CSV table of C-alpha atoms in Angstrom, one decimal:
chain,number,residue,atom,x,y,z
A,87,MET,CA,-42.9,-221.4,130.5
A,88,ARG,CA,-44.0,-220.8,134.2
A,89,ILE,CA,-42.8,-217.5,135.8
A,90,ARG,CA,-42.7,-216.8,139.5
A,91,LEU,CA,-43.5,-213.2,140.5
A,92,ASP,CA,-42.6,-211.7,143.9
A,93,ILE,CA,-45.1,-208.9,144.6
A,94,ALA,CA,-45.8,-206.1,147.1
A,95,TYR,CA,-48.8,-203.8,147.4
A,96,ASP,CA,-50.6,-201.3,149.5
A,97,GLY,CA,-54.1,-202.8,149.8
A,98,THR,CA,-55.8,-199.5,150.8
A,99,HIS,CA,-57.4,-198.8,147.5
A,100,PHE,CA,-57.9,-202.4,146.3
A,101,ARG,CA,-60.9,-204.6,146.8
A,102,GLY,CA,-58.6,-207.5,147.7
A,103,TRP,CA,-56.5,-209.8,145.6
A,104,ALA,CA,-59.1,-211.7,143.6
A,105,ARG,CA,-60.6,-210.4,140.3
A,106,GLN,CA,-64.2,-209.1,140.7
A,107,PRO,CA,-66.3,-207.6,138.0
A,108,GLY,CA,-66.3,-203.8,138.0
A,109,LEU,CA,-63.9,-203.5,141.0
A,110,ARG,CA,-60.2,-202.6,141.3
A,111,THR,CA,-58.3,-205.6,142.6
A,112,VAL,CA,-54.6,-206.6,142.7
A,113,GLN,CA,-55.1,-209.5,140.4
A,114,GLU,CA,-56.9,-207.5,137.8
A,115,THR,CA,-54.3,-204.7,137.9
A,116,LEU,CA,-51.3,-207.1,137.5
A,117,GLU,CA,-53.0,-209.2,134.8
A,118,ALA,CA,-53.8,-206.0,132.8
A,119,SER,CA,-50.1,-205.0,133.0
A,120,LEU,CA,-49.0,-208.5,131.9
A,121,ALA,CA,-51.4,-208.4,128.9
A,122,ARG,CA,-50.0,-205.0,127.8
A,123,VAL,CA,-46.4,-206.4,127.9
A,124,LEU,CA,-47.1,-209.9,126.5
A,125,GLY,CA,-50.5,-209.9,124.9
A,126,GLY,CA,-53.0,-212.7,125.4
A,127,ASP,CA,-55.2,-213.2,128.5
A,128,PRO,CA,-52.7,-214.0,131.3
A,129,ARG,CA,-54.0,-215.5,134.6
A,130,LEU,CA,-52.2,-215.4,137.9
A,131,VAL,CA,-52.2,-218.1,140.5
A,132,VAL,CA,-51.4,-216.6,144.0
A,133,ALA,CA,-50.0,-218.0,147.2
A,134,GLY,CA,-52.7,-216.4,149.3
A,135,ARG,CA,-55.8,-214.3,148.4
A,136,THR,CA,-55.8,-211.3,150.6
A,137,ASP,CA,-59.0,-209.4,151.6
A,138,ALA,CA,-59.9,-205.8,150.8
A,139,GLY,CA,-57.5,-203.4,152.5
A,140,VAL,CA,-54.8,-206.0,153.4
A,141,HIS,CA,-51.3,-205.3,152.3
A,142,ALA,CA,-48.4,-207.5,151.1
A,143,THR,CA,-44.6,-207.2,151.0
A,144,GLY,CA,-44.0,-210.9,150.3
A,145,GLN,CA,-46.8,-212.1,148.1
A,146,VAL,CA,-46.0,-214.8,145.5
A,147,ALA,CA,-47.8,-215.7,142.3
A,148,HIS,CA,-47.1,-217.6,139.1
A,149,VAL,CA,-48.2,-217.2,135.5
A,150,ASP,CA,-47.9,-219.7,132.6
A,151,LEU,CA,-46.9,-218.1,129.3
A,152,ALA,CA,-47.9,-219.4,125.9
A,153,ASP,CA,-45.3,-219.7,123.2
A,154,ALA,CA,-46.4,-216.5,121.5
A,155,GLN,CA,-46.0,-214.6,124.8
A,156,VAL,CA,-42.6,-216.0,125.4
A,157,GLN,CA,-41.5,-214.9,121.9
A,158,ARG,CA,-42.9,-211.4,122.5
A,159,LEU,CA,-41.0,-211.2,125.8
A,160,LEU,CA,-37.8,-212.4,124.0
A,161,ALA,CA,-38.2,-209.9,121.2
A,162,ARG,CA,-38.5,-206.9,123.6
A,163,HIS,CA,-35.5,-208.1,125.6
A,164,ALA,CA,-33.1,-208.8,122.8
A,165,ARG,CA,-30.4,-206.3,121.7
A,166,PRO,CA,-28.2,-206.7,118.6
A,167,SER,CA,-25.0,-206.5,120.7
A,168,ALA,CA,-26.2,-208.5,123.7
A,169,GLY,CA,-26.3,-212.0,122.2
A,170,THR,CA,-29.1,-214.5,122.6
A,171,PRO,CA,-30.8,-214.1,126.0
A,172,THR,CA,-31.3,-217.2,128.1
A,173,LEU,CA,-34.6,-218.3,129.6
A,174,ASP,CA,-33.5,-216.8,132.9
A,175,ASP,CA,-32.9,-213.5,131.2
A,176,ARG,CA,-36.4,-213.6,129.6
A,177,ALA,CA,-38.0,-214.3,133.0
A,178,ALA,CA,-36.0,-211.7,134.9
A,179,ALA,CA,-36.9,-209.0,132.3
A,180,LEU,CA,-40.6,-209.4,132.9
A,181,ALA,CA,-40.5,-207.5,136.3
A,182,ALA,CA,-38.9,-204.4,134.7
A,183,ARG,CA,-41.4,-204.4,131.9
A,184,MET,CA,-44.4,-204.7,134.2
A,185,THR,CA,-42.9,-201.9,136.4
A,186,GLY,CA,-42.8,-199.7,133.3
A,187,VAL,CA,-46.5,-200.3,132.7
A,188,LEU,CA,-47.6,-200.0,136.4
A,189,GLY,CA,-45.7,-196.7,136.9
A,190,ALA,CA,-43.0,-195.4,139.3
A,191,TYR,CA,-45.4,-194.7,142.2
A,192,SER,CA,-47.9,-197.5,141.8
A,193,ASP,CA,-49.6,-199.0,144.8
A,194,VAL,CA,-48.6,-202.5,143.5
A,195,ALA,CA,-45.1,-203.5,142.5
A,196,VAL,CA,-43.4,-206.6,141.0
A,197,LEU,CA,-40.3,-206.9,143.0
A,198,ALA,CA,-38.7,-209.8,141.0
A,199,SER,CA,-39.6,-212.3,138.4
A,200,ARG,CA,-37.8,-215.5,137.5
A,201,LEU,CA,-38.2,-218.9,135.8
A,202,ALA,CA,-40.1,-221.1,138.2
A,203,PRO,CA,-38.5,-224.4,139.2
A,204,GLU,CA,-40.1,-227.6,137.9
A,205,GLY,CA,-43.1,-228.5,139.9
A,206,PHE,CA,-43.5,-225.0,141.4
A,207,ASP,CA,-47.1,-223.9,142.2
A,208,ALA,CA,-47.4,-220.5,144.0
A,209,ARG,CA,-50.5,-221.7,145.9
A,210,PHE,CA,-50.2,-225.5,146.4
A,211,SER,CA,-46.4,-225.7,146.8
A,212,ALA,CA,-46.4,-223.3,149.8
A,213,VAL,CA,-45.7,-224.9,153.2
A,214,TRP,CA,-46.4,-221.8,155.3
A,215,ARG,CA,-47.5,-218.1,155.2
A,216,ARG,CA,-46.4,-215.3,157.5
A,217,TYR,CA,-48.3,-212.2,158.4
A,218,GLU,CA,-47.6,-209.1,160.4
A,219,TYR,CA,-50.3,-207.1,162.2
A,220,ARG,CA,-49.6,-203.6,163.6
A,221,VAL,CA,-51.5,-202.0,166.5
A,222,GLY,CA,-51.0,-198.5,167.9
A,223,ASP,CA,-52.3,-197.8,171.4
A,224,THR,CA,-52.4,-194.8,173.8
A,225,VAL,CA,-48.8,-195.7,174.8
A,226,THR,CA,-47.7,-195.3,171.2
A,227,GLY,CA,-49.7,-192.3,170.1
A,228,TYR,CA,-51.1,-191.7,166.7
A,229,ASP,CA,-48.8,-191.4,163.6
A,230,PRO,CA,-50.8,-190.1,160.6
A,231,LEU,CA,-48.1,-191.3,158.2
A,232,GLU,CA,-48.7,-194.9,159.4
A,233,ARG,CA,-52.5,-194.8,159.3
A,234,HIS,CA,-52.8,-197.0,156.2
A,235,ARG,CA,-50.9,-199.9,157.8
A,236,THR,CA,-51.6,-199.6,161.5
A,237,THR,CA,-54.8,-200.1,163.5
A,238,THR,CA,-55.4,-197.7,166.4
A,239,VAL,CA,-56.8,-198.8,169.8
A,240,ARG,CA,-57.8,-196.1,172.2
A,241,ALA,CA,-56.5,-197.8,175.3
A,242,PRO,CA,-53.1,-198.8,176.8
A,243,LEU,CA,-52.3,-202.4,175.9
A,244,ASP,CA,-50.3,-204.9,177.9
A,245,ALA,CA,-47.8,-206.3,175.4
A,246,GLU,CA,-46.5,-209.1,177.7
A,247,ALA,CA,-50.1,-210.4,178.4
A,248,MET,CA,-50.8,-210.3,174.6
A,249,ASP,CA,-47.6,-212.2,173.9
A,250,ALA,CA,-48.4,-214.9,176.5
A,251,ALA,CA,-52.0,-215.3,175.1
A,252,ALA,CA,-50.6,-215.6,171.5
A,253,ARG,CA,-48.1,-218.2,172.4
A,254,ALA,CA,-50.7,-220.3,174.2
A,255,LEU,CA,-52.6,-220.7,170.9
A,256,ILE,CA,-49.7,-222.2,168.9
A,257,GLY,CA,-50.1,-225.8,167.6
A,258,LEU,CA,-52.4,-228.0,165.5
A,259,HIS,CA,-56.0,-227.1,166.5
A,260,ASP,CA,-59.5,-226.4,165.2
A,261,PHE,CA,-59.6,-222.6,164.9
A,262,ALA,CA,-63.4,-222.4,164.1
A,263,ALA,CA,-63.8,-219.8,166.9
A,264,TYR,CA,-61.3,-217.6,165.1
A,265,CYS,CA,-62.6,-218.0,161.5
A,266,LYS,CA,-65.5,-216.9,159.4
A,267,PRO,CA,-67.2,-220.2,158.5
A,268,ARG,CA,-67.3,-221.4,154.9
A,269,GLU,CA,-69.4,-224.3,153.9
A,270,GLU,CA,-67.6,-227.6,153.7
A,271,ALA,CA,-64.2,-225.9,154.5
A,272,THR,CA,-62.0,-227.2,157.4
A,273,THR,CA,-60.9,-224.8,160.1
A,274,ILE,CA,-58.1,-227.1,161.3
A,275,ARG,CA,-54.8,-225.3,161.0
A,276,THR,CA,-51.2,-225.6,162.4
A,277,LEU,CA,-50.3,-222.3,164.0
A,278,LEU,CA,-46.5,-222.4,163.8
A,279,GLU,CA,-45.6,-219.0,165.4
A,280,PHE,CA,-47.6,-216.3,167.1
A,281,ASP,CA,-46.0,-213.6,169.2
A,282,TRP,CA,-46.1,-209.9,170.0
A,283,HIS,CA,-43.4,-207.2,170.5
A,284,ARG,CA,-43.2,-203.4,170.4
A,285,ASP,CA,-41.1,-202.0,167.6
A,286,GLU,CA,-38.7,-199.0,168.0
A,287,ALA,CA,-41.6,-196.6,167.7
A,288,GLY,CA,-43.6,-198.5,170.4
A,289,VAL,CA,-46.1,-200.0,167.9
A,290,LEU,CA,-47.3,-203.4,168.9
A,291,VAL,CA,-46.4,-205.9,166.1
A,292,ALA,CA,-47.8,-209.4,165.8
A,293,ASN,CA,-45.9,-212.2,164.0
A,294,VAL,CA,-48.3,-214.9,162.8
A,295,LYS,CA,-47.1,-217.9,160.9
A,296,ALA,CA,-49.2,-221.0,159.9
A,297,ASP,CA,-49.3,-223.7,157.3
A,298,ALA,CA,-52.5,-221.9,156.0
A,299,PHE,CA,-55.1,-219.6,157.3
A,300,CYS,CA,-58.9,-219.7,157.1
A,301,HIS,CA,-61.0,-216.6,156.4
A,302,SER,CA,-60.3,-213.7,158.8
A,303,MET,CA,-58.3,-216.0,161.1
A,304,VAL,CA,-55.3,-213.6,161.6
A,305,ARG,CA,-57.5,-210.6,162.3
A,306,ALA,CA,-59.6,-212.6,164.8
A,307,LEU,CA,-56.6,-214.0,166.6
A,308,VAL,CA,-55.2,-210.4,166.8
A,309,GLY,CA,-58.6,-209.2,168.1
A,310,ALA,CA,-58.5,-211.8,170.9
A,311,CYS,CA,-55.0,-210.7,171.9
A,312,VAL,CA,-56.1,-207.1,172.0
A,313,ALA,CA,-59.0,-208.1,174.3
A,314,VAL,CA,-56.3,-209.6,176.6
A,315,GLY,CA,-54.1,-206.5,176.3
A,316,ASP,CA,-56.9,-204.2,177.5
A,317,GLY,CA,-58.0,-206.6,180.3
A,318,ARG,CA,-61.3,-207.9,178.9
A,319,LEU,CA,-59.9,-211.5,178.5
A,320,ASP,CA,-56.8,-213.4,179.8
A,321,ALA,CA,-54.6,-216.0,178.2
A,322,ASP,CA,-56.7,-218.9,179.5
A,323,ASP,CA,-59.8,-217.4,178.0
A,324,VAL,CA,-58.5,-217.3,174.5
A,325,VAL,CA,-57.5,-221.0,174.7
A,326,GLU,CA,-60.9,-221.9,176.1
A,327,ILE,CA,-62.6,-220.0,173.3
A,328,ARG,CA,-60.5,-221.9,170.7
A,329,ASP,CA,-61.3,-225.2,172.3
A,330,ALA,CA,-65.0,-224.5,172.4
A,331,GLN,CA,-64.9,-224.0,168.6
A,332,GLU,CA,-67.6,-221.3,168.7
A,333,ARG,CA,-67.3,-217.6,167.8
A,334,VAL,CA,-68.0,-215.2,170.7
A,335,PRO,CA,-68.7,-211.5,170.8
A,336,GLU,CA,-65.6,-210.8,172.9
A,337,VAL,CA,-63.4,-211.6,169.9
A,338,LYS,CA,-63.5,-208.8,167.4
A,339,VAL,CA,-62.1,-209.1,163.9
A,340,LEU,CA,-59.8,-206.1,163.6
A,341,ALA,CA,-59.5,-203.9,160.6
A,342,ALA,CA,-57.8,-205.0,157.5
A,343,ARG,CA,-55.5,-202.0,157.4
A,344,GLY,CA,-53.1,-203.4,160.1
A,345,LEU,CA,-52.5,-206.7,158.2
A,346,THR,CA,-49.6,-207.4,155.9
A,347,LEU,CA,-48.6,-210.7,154.2
A,348,THR,CA,-44.8,-210.6,154.6
A,349,GLU,CA,-43.5,-214.0,153.5
A,350,VAL,CA,-44.5,-217.3,151.9
A,351,GLY,CA,-42.4,-220.4,152.5
A,352,TYR,CA,-41.6,-223.2,150.0
A,353,PRO,CA,-39.7,-226.5,150.3
A,354,ALA,CA,-36.5,-227.3,148.4
A,355,ASP,CA,-37.0,-227.4,144.6
A,356,GLU,CA,-36.9,-231.2,144.4
A,357,LEU,CA,-39.9,-231.3,146.8
A,358,LEU,CA,-42.1,-228.7,145.1
A,359,ALA,CA,-44.2,-231.0,143.0
A,360,GLN,CA,-44.7,-233.5,145.8
A,361,ARG,CA,-45.9,-230.7,148.1
A,362,ALA,CA,-48.3,-229.4,145.5
A,363,GLU,CA,-49.7,-232.9,145.0
A,364,GLN,CA,-50.2,-233.4,148.7
A,365,THR,CA,-51.9,-230.0,149.2
A,366,ARG,CA,-54.3,-230.6,146.3
A,367,ALA,CA,-55.2,-234.0,147.6
A,368,ARG,CA,-55.9,-232.5,151.1
A,369,ARG,CA,-58.0,-229.7,149.6
A,370,ASP,CA,-60.0,-232.2,147.6
A,371,ARG,CA,-60.8,-234.1,150.8
A,372,GLU,CA,-61.9,-230.9,152.5
């Protein structure tokens, strides 16, 4: 049985998503709670591995349960008067059981769990990911209650100029200038949406959506736009930097605290397996 989990977390005190020996990570924390509920050695597959300090409100993962784990979940769910629970009941019950283990005020939460459709793979079936990045400037002022999810820039920023620069970067391009290089990994991505606005509190919020992101890509793109907002660069500069495919000192990778994974998109159920196969084949070629 494959279960889909919808997950949120405050990344402040995690060393990122991926399990690392001796370090507290989101994956390790969730897998430990799964093991307490179901036994065995569960392993999660995630839509996107977030770095240390990065948050999520719309992360997606899946876990494959062995027969013994399914039976243990069913046994905890059954009630003498409730009748025989369905597979959907078993899957939906998992989120509540994990919440009980994680605690009422945990910095990671399982928002929902359900039986995954046939062919679903949290990582390879995804067709896009969406992130939000929050920046406070001298126009906004500093809100200590927002310090864990907002980066502060000590200058007034031009939101319109930042928005124009962001929109100029949209499309299928090589984003090597905005990625930390990884050996034999492609930096070609399709940036589907990139725009800025000020929210009701005046905080600058970036909406960034792409088919996939290479390492540090969102935080570098945001850093380029902040350089436009404070007058160090203009919209033409960020395009020229992208097309030159070389990292430059003017583009700073901003802090992880301002970044949140908000949504992962998947195709219709009947296309999930096909999408996963296509993605795996592309990654193999890369």
